[in-house]
Coordinates of C-alpha atoms in Angstrom, one line a residue:
M736 CA 4.0 -18.4 -44.9
A737 CA 4.5 -15.2 -46.7
C738 CA 2.2 -12.4 -47.8
G739 CA 2.1 -11.0 -51.3
S740 CA 4.6 -8.2 -50.6
C741 CA 7.1 -10.7 -49.0
G742 CA 7.7 -12.8 -52.0
T743 CA 11.0 -13.0 -53.9
S744 CA 12.1 -11.8 -57.3
E745 CA 13.4 -13.9 -60.2
N746 CA 17.0 -13.7 -58.7
G747 CA 15.9 -14.8 -55.3
V748 CA 16.2 -11.4 -53.7
P749 CA 13.4 -10.6 -51.2
R750 CA 11.1 -7.8 -52.0
G751 CA 8.4 -5.9 -50.1
C752 CA 9.5 -5.6 -46.5
K753 CA 12.7 -7.6 -47.3
S754 CA 12.3 -10.1 -44.5
N755 CA 11.5 -13.1 -46.8
G756 CA 8.2 -14.0 -45.1
N757 CA 9.1 -13.2 -41.5
C758 CA 7.9 -9.7 -41.1
G759 CA 5.2 -10.6 -38.6
T760 CA 2.4 -8.6 -40.3
G761 CA -0.7 -10.8 -40.0
T762 CA -0.3 -13.4 -42.7
C763 CA 3.5 -14.0 -42.4
G764 CA 4.9 -17.1 -40.7
S765 CA 5.8 -15.4 -37.4
G766 CA 2.7 -13.2 -37.3
S767 CA -0.3 -13.3 -35.1
E768 CA -2.3 -15.7 -37.3
K769 CA -3.0 -19.0 -35.6
L770 CA -1.6 -22.2 -37.2
A771 CA 0.4 -20.2 -39.8
V772 CA 2.9 -22.0 -42.1
F773 CA 6.1 -20.8 -43.6
D774 CA 6.6 -21.8 -47.2
W775 CA 10.3 -22.6 -47.3
L776 CA 10.0 -23.6 -51.0
S777 CA 8.6 -20.3 -52.2
N778 CA 11.9 -19.0 -53.6
M779 CA 12.7 -22.2 -55.5
T780 CA 11.9 -22.6 -59.2
L781 CA 10.2 -25.7 -60.5
P782 CA 12.0 -28.1 -62.9
S783 CA 11.5 -27.4 -66.6
G784 CA 8.2 -28.7 -67.9
Q785 CA 6.5 -29.1 -64.6
E786 CA 3.3 -27.2 -63.8
R787 CA 2.6 -25.7 -60.5
F788 CA 0.3 -27.6 -58.2
N789 CA -3.2 -26.2 -58.6
I790 CA -4.6 -27.2 -55.2
F791 CA -4.4 -24.6 -52.4
E792 CA -4.9 -24.9 -48.6
V793 CA -7.5 -22.3 -47.3
R794 CA -7.9 -21.3 -43.7
F795 CA -11.1 -20.2 -42.1
K796 CA -12.2 -19.2 -38.6
N797 CA -10.2 -20.7 -35.6
G798 CA -7.7 -22.5 -37.8
R799 CA -10.2 -24.6 -39.7
K800 CA -8.5 -25.6 -43.0
H801 CA -9.6 -27.3 -46.2
F802 CA -8.2 -27.9 -49.7
Y803 CA -9.6 -26.3 -52.8
K804 CA -8.7 -26.7 -56.5
N805 CA -7.9 -23.8 -58.8
I806 CA -9.7 -24.9 -61.9
D807 CA -9.6 -21.6 -63.7
N808 CA -5.8 -21.1 -63.1
L809 CA -6.3 -17.8 -61.3
P810 CA -3.1 -16.0 -60.3
L811 CA -3.2 -16.7 -56.5
T812 CA -0.6 -16.2 -53.8
M813 CA -0.4 -17.0 -50.2
G814 CA -2.4 -14.6 -48.1
D815 CA -5.1 -13.8 -50.8
I816 CA -8.7 -13.7 -49.7
I817 CA -10.8 -15.8 -52.0
A818 CA -14.3 -17.0 -52.5
V819 CA -14.7 -20.8 -52.5
E820 CA -17.5 -23.3 -53.0
G821 CA -19.8 -23.7 -50.0
S822 CA -22.8 -26.0 -49.2
P823 CA -24.8 -24.1 -50.3
G824 CA -23.6 -20.8 -51.6
H825 CA -20.0 -19.6 -51.2
D826 CA -17.6 -19.1 -48.4
I827 CA -14.7 -16.6 -47.8
G828 CA -11.3 -17.8 -46.7
T829 CA -7.6 -17.0 -46.8
I830 CA -4.9 -19.0 -48.7
S831 CA -2.6 -20.4 -46.0
L832 CA -0.4 -22.7 -48.2
A833 CA 0.4 -23.1 -51.9
G834 CA 2.7 -25.1 -54.1
E835 CA 4.4 -28.4 -53.4
L836 CA 3.9 -28.2 -49.6
V837 CA 0.2 -28.8 -50.2
K838 CA 1.0 -32.3 -51.4
V839 CA 2.7 -33.0 -48.1
Q840 CA -0.3 -31.8 -46.1
M841 CA -2.8 -33.8 -48.3
K842 CA -0.7 -36.9 -47.9
K843 CA -0.6 -36.4 -44.1
R844 CA -4.4 -36.2 -44.0
K845 CA -4.9 -39.0 -46.5
I846 CA -6.7 -36.9 -49.0
T847 CA -6.3 -37.4 -52.8
A848 CA -6.6 -34.8 -55.6
D849 CA -9.9 -36.3 -56.8
H850 CA -11.4 -36.6 -53.3
E851 CA -15.0 -35.3 -52.9
D852 CA -13.9 -32.9 -50.1
V853 CA -11.6 -31.0 -52.5
K854 CA -13.9 -28.3 -53.8
K855 CA -13.2 -25.5 -56.3
I856 CA -12.2 -21.9 -56.0
Y857 CA -14.6 -19.4 -57.5
R858 CA -12.7 -16.1 -57.6
K859 CA -10.7 -13.6 -55.7
A860 CA -12.9 -12.0 -53.1
S861 CA -14.2 -8.5 -54.2
Q862 CA -14.7 -5.7 -51.7
K863 CA -18.4 -6.5 -51.7
D864 CA -17.7 -10.1 -50.7
I865 CA -15.4 -8.9 -47.9
D866 CA -18.0 -6.5 -46.6
I867 CA -20.7 -9.2 -46.4
W868 CA -18.2 -11.5 -44.8
Q869 CA -17.2 -9.0 -42.1
K870 CA -20.8 -8.2 -41.4
A871 CA -21.6 -11.9 -41.0
R872 CA -18.7 -12.3 -38.6
G873 CA -19.9 -9.4 -36.5
R874 CA -23.2 -11.3 -35.9
E875 CA -21.5 -14.3 -34.4
E876 CA -21.3 -13.1 -30.8
E877 CA -24.9 -12.0 -30.6
T878 CA -26.1 -15.2 -32.2
Q879 CA -24.1 -17.3 -29.7
R880 CA -25.6 -15.4 -26.8
K881 CA -29.2 -15.8 -28.0
G882 CA -28.6 -19.4 -29.0
R883 CA -27.6 -20.1 -25.4
E884 CA -30.8 -18.5 -24.2
I885 CA -32.9 -20.7 -26.5
L886 CA -30.8 -23.7 -25.3
G887 CA -31.6 -22.9 -21.7
K888 CA -35.3 -22.7 -22.3
L889 CA -35.4 -26.1 -24.0
G890 CA -33.3 -27.6 -21.1
L891 CA -31.0 -29.7 -23.3
Q892 CA -27.9 -31.1 -21.7
M893 CA -25.4 -29.6 -24.1
K894 CA -23.0 -26.6 -24.2
L895 CA -22.9 -24.2 -27.1
S896 CA -19.2 -23.3 -27.5
D897 CA -18.9 -21.3 -30.8
V898 CA -20.8 -20.1 -33.8
E899 CA -19.3 -19.7 -37.3
F900 CA -21.1 -17.9 -40.2
Q901 CA -20.5 -18.7 -43.8
G902 CA -19.0 -16.0 -46.0
D903 CA -22.3 -15.2 -47.7
G904 CA -24.1 -14.9 -44.4
N905 CA -26.8 -17.5 -45.3
K906 CA -25.6 -20.3 -43.1
A907 CA -24.2 -20.7 -39.6
T908 CA -22.5 -23.7 -38.0
F909 CA -23.1 -24.2 -34.2
Y910 CA -20.4 -26.0 -32.4
Y911 CA -21.4 -27.8 -29.2
T912 CA -20.2 -30.3 -26.7
A913 CA -22.3 -32.9 -24.9
D914 CA -21.6 -36.0 -22.8
A915 CA -24.5 -38.0 -24.2
R916 CA -26.6 -38.1 -27.3
V917 CA -28.9 -35.1 -27.6
D918 CA -32.1 -34.7 -29.6
F919 CA -31.8 -31.1 -31.0
R920 CA -34.4 -31.2 -33.7
Q921 CA -36.6 -28.6 -31.9
L922 CA -33.5 -26.6 -31.3
I923 CA -32.7 -26.4 -35.0
R924 CA -36.2 -25.2 -35.8
D925 CA -36.0 -22.5 -33.1
L926 CA -32.6 -21.3 -34.2
A927 CA -33.6 -21.2 -37.9
S928 CA -36.8 -19.2 -37.1
A929 CA -35.0 -16.8 -34.8
F930 CA -32.1 -15.9 -37.1
S931 CA -33.6 -16.7 -40.6
I932 CA -30.6 -18.7 -41.7
R933 CA -29.7 -22.3 -42.4
V934 CA -28.4 -24.1 -39.3
E935 CA -25.8 -26.8 -39.0
M936 CA -25.0 -28.5 -35.7
K937 CA -21.5 -30.0 -35.3
Q938 CA -20.4 -31.8 -32.1
V939 CA -16.7 -31.3 -31.0
G940 CA -14.7 -32.9 -28.2
A941 CA -13.4 -31.1 -25.2
R942 CA -9.9 -30.7 -26.7
Q943 CA -11.3 -29.4 -30.0
E944 CA -13.3 -26.9 -28.0
A945 CA -10.2 -25.7 -26.1
A946 CA -8.3 -25.4 -29.4
R947 CA -11.1 -23.2 -30.9
L948 CA -11.5 -21.0 -27.9
G949 CA -7.7 -20.7 -27.0
G950 CA -6.2 -19.6 -23.8
V951 CA -3.1 -19.6 -21.6
G952 CA -1.8 -22.8 -20.0
S953 CA -0.3 -23.4 -16.6
C954 CA 3.2 -23.0 -18.1
G955 CA 2.4 -19.3 -19.0
R956 CA 2.3 -19.9 -22.7
E957 CA -0.5 -20.0 -25.2
L958 CA -2.2 -23.4 -25.5
C959 CA -0.4 -25.8 -27.9
C960 CA -3.7 -27.0 -29.4
S961 CA -4.6 -23.5 -30.4
T962 CA -1.2 -22.6 -31.9
W963 CA 0.6 -25.5 -33.5
L964 CA -0.8 -28.9 -32.3
T965 CA -3.2 -30.4 -34.9
D966 CA -3.3 -34.1 -34.0
F967 CA -4.6 -35.0 -30.6
R968 CA -3.1 -38.3 -29.4
K969 CA -4.4 -40.4 -26.6
V970 CA -2.9 -39.5 -23.2
T971 CA -3.1 -41.9 -20.3
T972 CA -2.1 -41.8 -16.6
S973 CA 0.8 -44.3 -17.3
A974 CA 2.6 -41.4 -19.0
A975 CA 2.6 -39.5 -15.7
R976 CA 3.7 -42.7 -13.8
Y977 CA 6.7 -43.2 -16.1
Q978 CA 7.8 -39.6 -15.4
Q979 CA 7.5 -40.0 -11.6
L980 CA 4.7 -37.4 -11.4
S981 CA 2.2 -37.3 -8.6
L982 CA -1.3 -38.3 -9.9
N983 CA -2.9 -35.0 -8.9
P984 CA -5.8 -34.3 -11.4
L985 CA -5.6 -30.5 -10.7
K986 CA -2.0 -30.4 -12.0
L987 CA -2.3 -33.0 -14.7
A988 CA -5.5 -31.7 -16.3
G989 CA -5.5 -28.9 -18.9
Q990 CA -8.2 -26.3 -19.6
C991 CA -10.2 -28.9 -21.5
G992 CA -10.5 -31.0 -18.4
K993 CA -8.5 -33.9 -20.0
L994 CA -4.9 -34.9 -19.3
K995 CA -2.4 -32.4 -20.8
C996 CA -1.1 -33.2 -24.2
C997 CA 2.4 -32.2 -23.1
L998 CA 2.7 -35.4 -21.0
N999 CA 3.5 -37.2 -24.2
F1000 CA 6.2 -34.8 -25.3
E1001 CA 9.0 -36.2 -23.1
L1002 CA 7.6 -39.7 -22.6
D1003 CA 10.0 -41.3 -25.1
T1004 CA 13.1 -39.8 -23.3
Y1005 CA 11.9 -41.2 -19.9
L1006 CA 11.2 -44.6 -21.4
D1007 CA 14.7 -44.8 -22.8
A1008 CA 16.2 -43.8 -19.5
L1009 CA 14.2 -46.3 -17.6
K1010 CA 15.6 -49.3 -19.6
S1011 CA 18.7 -49.4 -17.4
F1012 CA 16.7 -49.3 -14.1
P1013 CA 15.6 -52.4 -12.2
K1014 CA 12.0 -53.2 -11.6
Q1015 CA 10.3 -51.5 -8.7
D1016 CA 8.9 -54.6 -7.1
L1017 CA 12.3 -56.2 -6.8
V1018 CA 13.4 -56.9 -3.1
L1019 CA 17.1 -56.4 -2.2
R1020 CA 18.5 -58.9 0.4
T1021 CA 21.1 -57.5 2.7
E1022 CA 22.7 -58.7 6.0
K1023 CA 20.4 -56.4 8.0
G1024 CA 17.2 -57.5 6.3
D1025 CA 15.2 -57.1 3.1
A1026 CA 14.9 -53.7 1.5
V1027 CA 12.1 -52.5 -0.8
F1028 CA 11.9 -49.6 -3.3
V1029 CA 10.6 -46.2 -2.4
K1030 CA 11.4 -43.7 -5.2
M1031 CA 14.0 -42.8 -7.8
D1032 CA 15.6 -39.9 -9.6
I1033 CA 15.9 -40.9 -13.2
F1034 CA 18.4 -38.3 -14.5
K1035 CA 20.6 -38.4 -11.4
K1036 CA 20.4 -42.2 -11.4
H1037 CA 19.7 -42.3 -7.6
L1038 CA 17.3 -44.8 -6.0
W1039 CA 15.9 -44.8 -2.4
Y1040 CA 15.3 -48.0 -0.5
T1041 CA 14.1 -48.8 3.0
Y1042 CA 14.0 -51.9 5.2
K1043 CA 10.7 -53.7 5.6
E1044 CA 10.9 -53.7 9.3
E1045 CA 12.3 -50.1 9.6
R1046 CA 10.4 -48.0 7.2
F1047 CA 11.0 -44.7 8.9
K1048 CA 14.4 -44.2 7.3
W1049 CA 15.3 -44.1 3.6
F1050 CA 18.7 -44.8 2.1
R1051 CA 20.0 -43.2 -1.1
L1052 CA 21.8 -45.6 -3.4
T1053 CA 23.3 -45.2 -6.9
L1054 CA 22.2 -47.2 -9.9
D1055 CA 25.6 -49.1 -9.9
Q1056 CA 25.2 -50.0 -6.3
V1057 CA 21.7 -51.4 -6.8
Q1058 CA 23.0 -53.5 -9.8
E1059 CA 25.8 -54.8 -7.6
I1060 CA 23.3 -55.9 -4.9
I1061 CA 21.1 -57.6 -7.5
D1062 CA 24.1 -59.5 -8.9
L1063 CA 25.0 -60.8 -5.4
N1064 CA 21.4 -61.8 -4.8
K1065 CA 21.3 -63.8 -8.0
N1066 CA 24.3 -65.8 -6.6
N1067 CA 22.4 -66.5 -3.4
E1068 CA 24.6 -64.0 -1.5
K1069 CA 23.5 -61.2 0.8
S1070 CA 25.1 -57.8 0.5
I1071 CA 26.3 -55.5 3.2
S1072 CA 23.8 -53.1 4.9
L1073 CA 22.4 -50.1 3.1
E1074 CA 24.1 -47.8 5.6
D1075 CA 27.5 -48.8 4.3
Y1076 CA 26.4 -48.3 0.7
E1077 CA 24.9 -44.9 1.5
S1078 CA 28.2 -43.7 3.1
D1079 CA 29.9 -44.2 -0.2
V1080 CA 27.4 -42.1 -2.2
E1081 CA 28.9 -38.7 -3.2
I1082 CA 26.3 -36.0 -3.5
P1083 CA 27.6 -33.1 -5.6
E1084 CA 27.1 -29.6 -4.1
T1085 CA 24.7 -27.5 -6.1
V1086 CA 25.6 -23.9 -6.3
D1087 CA 22.5 -21.8 -6.4
F1088 CA 22.1 -18.2 -7.2
E1089 CA 23.0 -16.0 -4.2
D1090 CA 20.9 -12.9 -3.7
A1091 CA 22.9 -10.8 -1.4
V1092 CA 20.7 -7.7 -1.6
G1093 CA 17.4 -9.5 -1.2
Q1094 CA 15.8 -7.6 -4.0
D1095 CA 14.3 -10.7 -5.6
S1096 CA 12.5 -11.8 -2.5
L1097 CA 8.7 -11.7 -2.8
T1098 CA 8.1 -11.3 0.9
R1099 CA 10.6 -8.5 1.5
F1100 CA 7.9 -5.9 2.1
D1101 CA 5.7 -8.1 4.4
T1102 CA 7.6 -7.8 7.6
P1103 CA 7.5 -4.3 9.3
K1104 CA 10.8 -2.5 9.7
V1105 CA 12.2 -2.2 13.3
S1106 CA 14.2 0.9 14.2
K1107 CA 17.9 0.4 14.9
R1108 CA 17.8 2.1 18.3
R1109 CA 15.2 -0.4 19.7
R1110 CA 17.2 -3.3 18.2
N1111 CA 20.5 -2.1 19.7
N1112 CA 18.8 -1.6 23.1
R1113 CA 17.4 -5.1 23.1
N1114 CA 20.8 -6.6 22.1
N1115 CA 22.6 -4.7 24.9
R1116 CA 20.1 -5.9 27.5
R1117 CA 20.5 -9.5 26.4
K1118 CA 24.3 -9.3 26.3
K1119 CA 24.7 -8.0 29.9
P1120 CA 25.4 -10.6 32.6
V1121 CA 23.3 -10.9 35.8
A1122 CA 26.1 -9.6 38.2
V1123 CA 26.7 -6.5 36.1
A1124 CA 23.0 -5.8 35.8
A1125 CA 22.7 -6.0 39.6
N1126 CA 25.6 -3.6 40.2
Q1127 CA 24.2 -1.1 37.7
T1128 CA 20.8 -1.1 39.5
K1129 CA 22.6 -0.3 42.8
E1130 CA 24.6 2.5 41.3
N1131 CA 21.5 4.0 39.8
T1132 CA 19.7 4.0 43.2
Q1133 CA 22.7 5.8 44.8
K1134 CA 22.9 8.4 42.1
Q1135 CA 19.2 9.3 42.2
P1136 CA 19.4 11.3 45.5
Q1137 CA 22.6 13.0 44.5
K1138 CA 21.0 14.2 41.3
Q1139 CA 18.0 15.5 43.2
Q1140 CA 20.4 17.6 45.5
Q1141 CA 22.3 18.9 42.5
K1142 CA 19.2 20.3 41.0
R1143 CA 19.3 24.0 40.5
R1144 CA 17.5 26.0 43.2
P1145 CA 15.5 29.1 42.2
K1146 CA 17.2 32.5 42.9
Q1147 CA 15.7 34.6 45.7
N1148 CA 15.1 38.3 45.5
P1149 CA 17.3 40.2 48.1
N1150 CA 14.4 42.5 49.0
Q1151 CA 12.0 39.7 49.4
K1152 CA 11.6 38.3 53.0
P1153 CA 12.4 34.6 53.4
K1154 CA 9.4 32.4 53.9
V1155 CA 9.1 30.7 57.2
A1156 CA 7.8 27.2 57.1
N1157 CA 4.9 26.5 59.4
K1158 CA 5.7 23.9 62.0
P1159 CA 3.1 21.3 62.6
N1160 CA 2.8 22.0 66.4
Q1161 CA 2.7 25.8 66.1
P1162 CA -0.8 27.2 66.4
K1163 CA -2.1 29.4 63.6
A1164 CA -3.0 33.0 64.1
E1165 CA -6.6 34.0 64.6
G1166 CA -8.4 35.0 61.5
A1167 CA -5.9 33.4 59.2
K1168 CA -7.5 31.8 56.2
P1169 CA -6.8 28.2 55.6
N1170 CA -4.7 27.2 52.6
K1171 CA -7.0 26.2 49.7
P1172 CA -5.8 23.8 47.0
R1173 CA -5.0 25.4 43.7
R1174 CA -7.3 24.6 40.9
N1175 CA -6.6 24.5 37.2
N1176 CA -8.5 26.5 34.7
R1177 CA -10.0 23.3 33.5
N1178 CA -11.5 22.5 36.9
R1179 CA -12.9 26.1 37.1
N1180 CA -14.6 25.6 33.8
K1181 CA -16.1 22.3 34.9
N1182 CA -17.3 23.7 38.2
R1183 CA -19.3 26.5 36.6
P1184 CA -23.0 26.1 36.6
K1185 CA -24.6 25.3 33.2
N1186 CA -27.0 28.2 33.2
G1187 CA -24.0 30.6 33.6
N1188 CA -25.4 32.5 36.7
N1189 CA -23.7 32.4 40.0
S1190 CA -26.1 31.0 42.7
Q1191 CA -24.4 32.9 45.5
E1192 CA -24.9 36.3 43.8
K1193 CA -27.8 38.2 45.2

């Protein structure tokens, strides 16, 4: 889709931003608007004598689209904000598609030009209409919050998912989901008296609710139902079985709580590939015994079988080998053992990306770093044999007394008399004071009395 400035001139030359509808500014095809459409027929002229199709596709909140007829032949282009017929009053929307592509969309939805749902376009929206519309849109969040409070007081088993105001602000549509039928007549009275508006209740499914709210899927991209998927087809668990997926509800379910719609995207490819595979309940008869099916790899065309009596070991076979065994069994002949077939299977070597630096590892900062000195010491201790270690210990014990003798002795003063060591049997002189052990300053401080006075002083 293209905005007004992205159209083309008479000669087909793009004007405006000169990107021909792909500038990404809001209303263009690659912009941020949800469910936008690119009009690839915008630069083509109609045949002579043919009038332009006067029905336009108009988009409202959360991708809701309807068709409206331009009775007054107003000069409208894609991206214009217009006022259309409501029930009652008028609504404000944006033209999402015009021209011949509208016929294709109407045919897809099975809507004819004289259908009762095709209402008329009043006018281009004035600034006053846009201001009222924006003011009404600003009330939606607060209305939804208060509506949930009223819903909780009534105790109804339903979930209020979204609120949409009409362009004139006189009517609001409340979208809800419920598992069973709900009597909400009292709820409508309470909502109408609380907000002084006309109230319309509309039930939607779980997938429609997810499409309106939007979000990000497990694949990391925006939800398909909120961006481009418009028709919700039935999804069953057989689609997962055909694709050899584990039936884990946590992985197969989307944000709506139902099975993911993308399970149907590649289902046809898997069904075409499975046509050449044998049935899974087929038993292969070999010389060693009967073999049953375990699993398969569809695109590599490999199948795993195991013996009924020895189920602890699986044997990988190719599709051609399995077909060969089936042909022999049809002629009432038994094939050779699965071990012989498995030895002939050639498994190609897969070359993965080698990360020599380790910079892509997510756990590279988890383990603490060990210093190189400690690591080298540990390695040296482990590498030494027992005999060498014993010799080294003897050498160390012999060197220790030598080192003690080689220690440097303190220099003596020539005027100082040499000290004579007291012999143990020699008697001490009278009046000699006994040697007292030396005390540290710390011990002196500890031995002082707390009151600071010496008890021996008189």
